[in-house]
Amino acid sequence: MTTQRPTGRVLYDNTGRVILVSGGAMGIGRAICEAWLKSGASVVCMDVDDEAAAELPDGIEFVYGDTSKEDDCRNAVAFAVESHGTIDVLVNNAAIQPKASYVPVHEMAQELWDRMVAVNFTGYTLLAKHTIPIMRKQQSGVIVNMASGQAHRTARQVPAYGPIKAANLHQTRQWGVEYAREGIRVVSVSPGCINTPMVRATLAEQGGEAQVANRHPLGRIGQPEEIAAAVLWLSSADAAFITATDLEVDGGLGAFAAFADPYPM
Ligand SMILES: NC(=O)c1ccc[n+]([C@@H]2O[C@H](COP(=O)([O-])OP(=O)(O)OC[C@H]3O[C@@H](n4cnc5c(N)ncnc54)[C@H](O)[C@@H]3O)[C@@H](O)[C@H]2O)c1
């Protein structure tokens, strides 16, 4: 028995709000852009993949930019502010996990480590650095950092991705504490295994989708729209008392101690 997937209902009215999403051209970021567009928001997507961005639905504005470059982050923030007057929600979502990074740490190539730190960690800080002054001026805003189940637990062959995702949790705590009295909330979301291009690239090596799905107590992998739904809620007034913390959206994966369970799922 599995739980139902989302129905695509529009639960929030974000008319008049402006959201900037990094890595919004594909996968989870794209689902976030689409959900926010449906909820009435002005949506700006920053990404390095202009081909994928060309497939975004009408109404989502695209600004080319590499989150590891400070000028690009400054430019994306300026673009959103010039187009829409402000930024109410920033989603730090762009991250990479190249196949070549699945090695033990003693085989980790220095250039790959540097690139993953630059995109998955520094990129989050750079976009926040340039967005927070806008949010401070209006004394409100929400920043959502996309972390991962791998921020909380680890596995073999993720010597960069896992530790850097754990650092995303601490960015969330640190900025959340820093700006709490200025109306700015900072939260992170830690997805389990979600059906996106990033994951589809490695599912085969992890035993295929059925095998990976079976490791989740809910018996399936997640859909990008289910992460978008969490972001909608966490960025809403309903979540006004939630800051400097993380929400795992993982079908029960993180709570399940496979080693201790005598009953096969
Ligand atoms: N899919 C999962 O199962 C899963 C699980 C846990 C966490 N996450 C996290 O969710 C986020 C999104 O993952 P996804 O699976 O949708 O990834 P994806 O690879 O499918 O999409 C990532 C998007 O980010 C863009 N991007 C990459 N580098 C960029 C850069 N330097 N600047 C701007 N854009 C850039 C890509 O072009 C792409 O559009 C990531 O932070 C990832 O670590 C994903």
PDB file of N, CA and C in Angstrom, residues 143 169-178 180 184-188 241-246:
ATOM      1  N   ILE A 143      13.942  32.121   2.820  1.00  0.00           N
ATOM      2  CA  ILE A 143      14.970  31.437   2.025  1.00  0.00           C
ATOM      3  C   ILE A 143      14.821  29.944   2.262  1.00  0.00           C
ATOM      4  N   LEU A 169      22.607  22.400   5.744  1.00  0.00           N
ATOM      5  CA  LEU A 169      21.778  22.465   6.960  1.00  0.00           C
ATOM      6  C   LEU A 169      22.292  23.561   7.891  1.00  0.00           C
ATOM      7  N   HIS A 170      23.602  23.685   7.947  1.00  0.00           N
ATOM      8  CA  HIS A 170      24.152  24.680   8.870  1.00  0.00           C
ATOM      9  C   HIS A 170      24.058  26.098   8.313  1.00  0.00           C
ATOM     10  N   GLN A 171      24.081  26.220   6.987  1.00  0.00           N
ATOM     11  CA  GLN A 171      23.785  27.547   6.399  1.00  0.00           C
ATOM     12  C   GLN A 171      22.380  27.960   6.843  1.00  0.00           C
ATOM     13  N   THR A 172      21.463  26.996   6.798  1.00  0.00           N
ATOM     14  CA  THR A 172      20.066  27.265   7.188  1.00  0.00           C
ATOM     15  C   THR A 172      19.987  27.731   8.637  1.00  0.00           C
ATOM     16  N   ARG A 173      20.666  27.014   9.506  1.00  0.00           N
ATOM     17  CA  ARG A 173      20.616  27.393  10.933  1.00  0.00           C
ATOM     18  C   ARG A 173      21.253  28.769  11.149  1.00  0.00           C
ATOM     19  N   GLN A 174      22.428  28.959  10.546  1.00  0.00           N
ATOM     20  CA  GLN A 174      23.177  30.198  10.816  1.00  0.00           C
ATOM     21  C   GLN A 174      22.420  31.412  10.298  1.00  0.00           C
ATOM     22  N   TRP A 175      21.965  31.374   9.046  1.00  0.00           N
ATOM     23  CA  TRP A 175      21.228  32.535   8.500  1.00  0.00           C
ATOM     24  C   TRP A 175      19.897  32.692   9.219  1.00  0.00           C
ATOM     25  N   GLY A 176      19.278  31.585   9.582  1.00  0.00           N
ATOM     26  CA  GLY A 176      17.982  31.645  10.266  1.00  0.00           C
ATOM     27  C   GLY A 176      18.099  32.392  11.585  1.00  0.00           C
ATOM     28  N   VAL A 177      19.162  32.065  12.327  1.00  0.00           N
ATOM     29  CA  VAL A 177      19.391  32.736  13.615  1.00  0.00           C
ATOM     30  C   VAL A 177      19.765  34.202  13.385  1.00  0.00           C
ATOM     31  N   GLU A 178      20.625  34.428  12.418  1.00  0.00           N
ATOM     32  CA  GLU A 178      21.135  35.784  12.162  1.00  0.00           C
ATOM     33  C   GLU A 178      20.018  36.787  11.861  1.00  0.00           C
ATOM     34  N   ALA A 180      16.532  36.325  12.133  1.00  0.00           N
ATOM     35  CA  ALA A 180      15.196  36.014  12.666  1.00  0.00           C
ATOM     36  C   ALA A 180      14.443  37.272  13.089  1.00  0.00           C
ATOM     37  N   ILE A 184      12.996  37.598   8.419  1.00  0.00           N
ATOM     38  CA  ILE A 184      13.455  36.664   7.377  1.00  0.00           C
ATOM     39  C   ILE A 184      13.540  35.262   7.984  1.00  0.00           C
ATOM     40  N   ARG A 185      12.809  34.334   7.377  1.00  0.00           N
ATOM     41  CA  ARG A 185      12.890  32.934   7.824  1.00  0.00           C
ATOM     42  C   ARG A 185      13.777  32.161   6.852  1.00  0.00           C
ATOM     43  N   VAL A 186      14.517  31.201   7.406  1.00  0.00           N
ATOM     44  CA  VAL A 186      15.392  30.364   6.576  1.00  0.00           C
ATOM     45  C   VAL A 186      15.123  28.907   6.946  1.00  0.00           C
ATOM     46  N   VAL A 187      14.766  28.126   5.953  1.00  0.00           N
ATOM     47  CA  VAL A 187      14.461  26.710   6.203  1.00  0.00           C
ATOM     48  C   VAL A 187      15.173  25.873   5.138  1.00  0.00           C
ATOM     49  N   SER A 188      15.321  24.593   5.435  1.00  0.00           N
ATOM     50  CA  SER A 188      15.806  23.711   4.368  1.00  0.00           C
ATOM     51  C   SER A 188      14.854  22.541   4.217  1.00  0.00           C
ATOM     52  N   PHE A 241       6.173  30.166  12.226  1.00  0.00           N
ATOM     53  CA  PHE A 241       6.991  29.890  13.428  1.00  0.00           C
ATOM     54  C   PHE A 241       8.120  28.901  13.107  1.00  0.00           C
ATOM     55  N   ILE A 242       8.325  28.623  11.835  1.00  0.00           N
ATOM     56  CA  ILE A 242       9.353  27.654  11.440  1.00  0.00           C
ATOM     57  C   ILE A 242      10.535  28.402  10.834  1.00  0.00           C
ATOM     58  N   THR A 243      11.672  28.337  11.505  1.00  0.00           N
ATOM     59  CA  THR A 243      12.887  28.908  10.924  1.00  0.00           C
ATOM     60  C   THR A 243      14.108  28.183  11.467  1.00  0.00           C
ATOM     61  N   ALA A 244      15.217  28.292  10.721  1.00  0.00           N
ATOM     62  CA  ALA A 244      16.514  27.740  11.132  1.00  0.00           C
ATOM     63  C   ALA A 244      16.458  26.231  11.339  1.00  0.00           C
ATOM     64  N   THR A 245      15.611  25.575  10.566  1.00  0.00           N
ATOM     65  CA  THR A 245      15.486  24.126  10.717  1.00  0.00           C
ATOM     66  C   THR A 245      15.208  23.473   9.368  1.00  0.00           C
ATOM     67  N   ASP A 246      15.089  22.137   9.402  1.00  0.00           N
ATOM     68  CA  ASP A 246      15.004  21.345   8.167  1.00  0.00           C
ATOM     69  C   ASP A 246      13.774  20.446   8.190  1.00  0.00           C
TER      70      ASP A 246
END
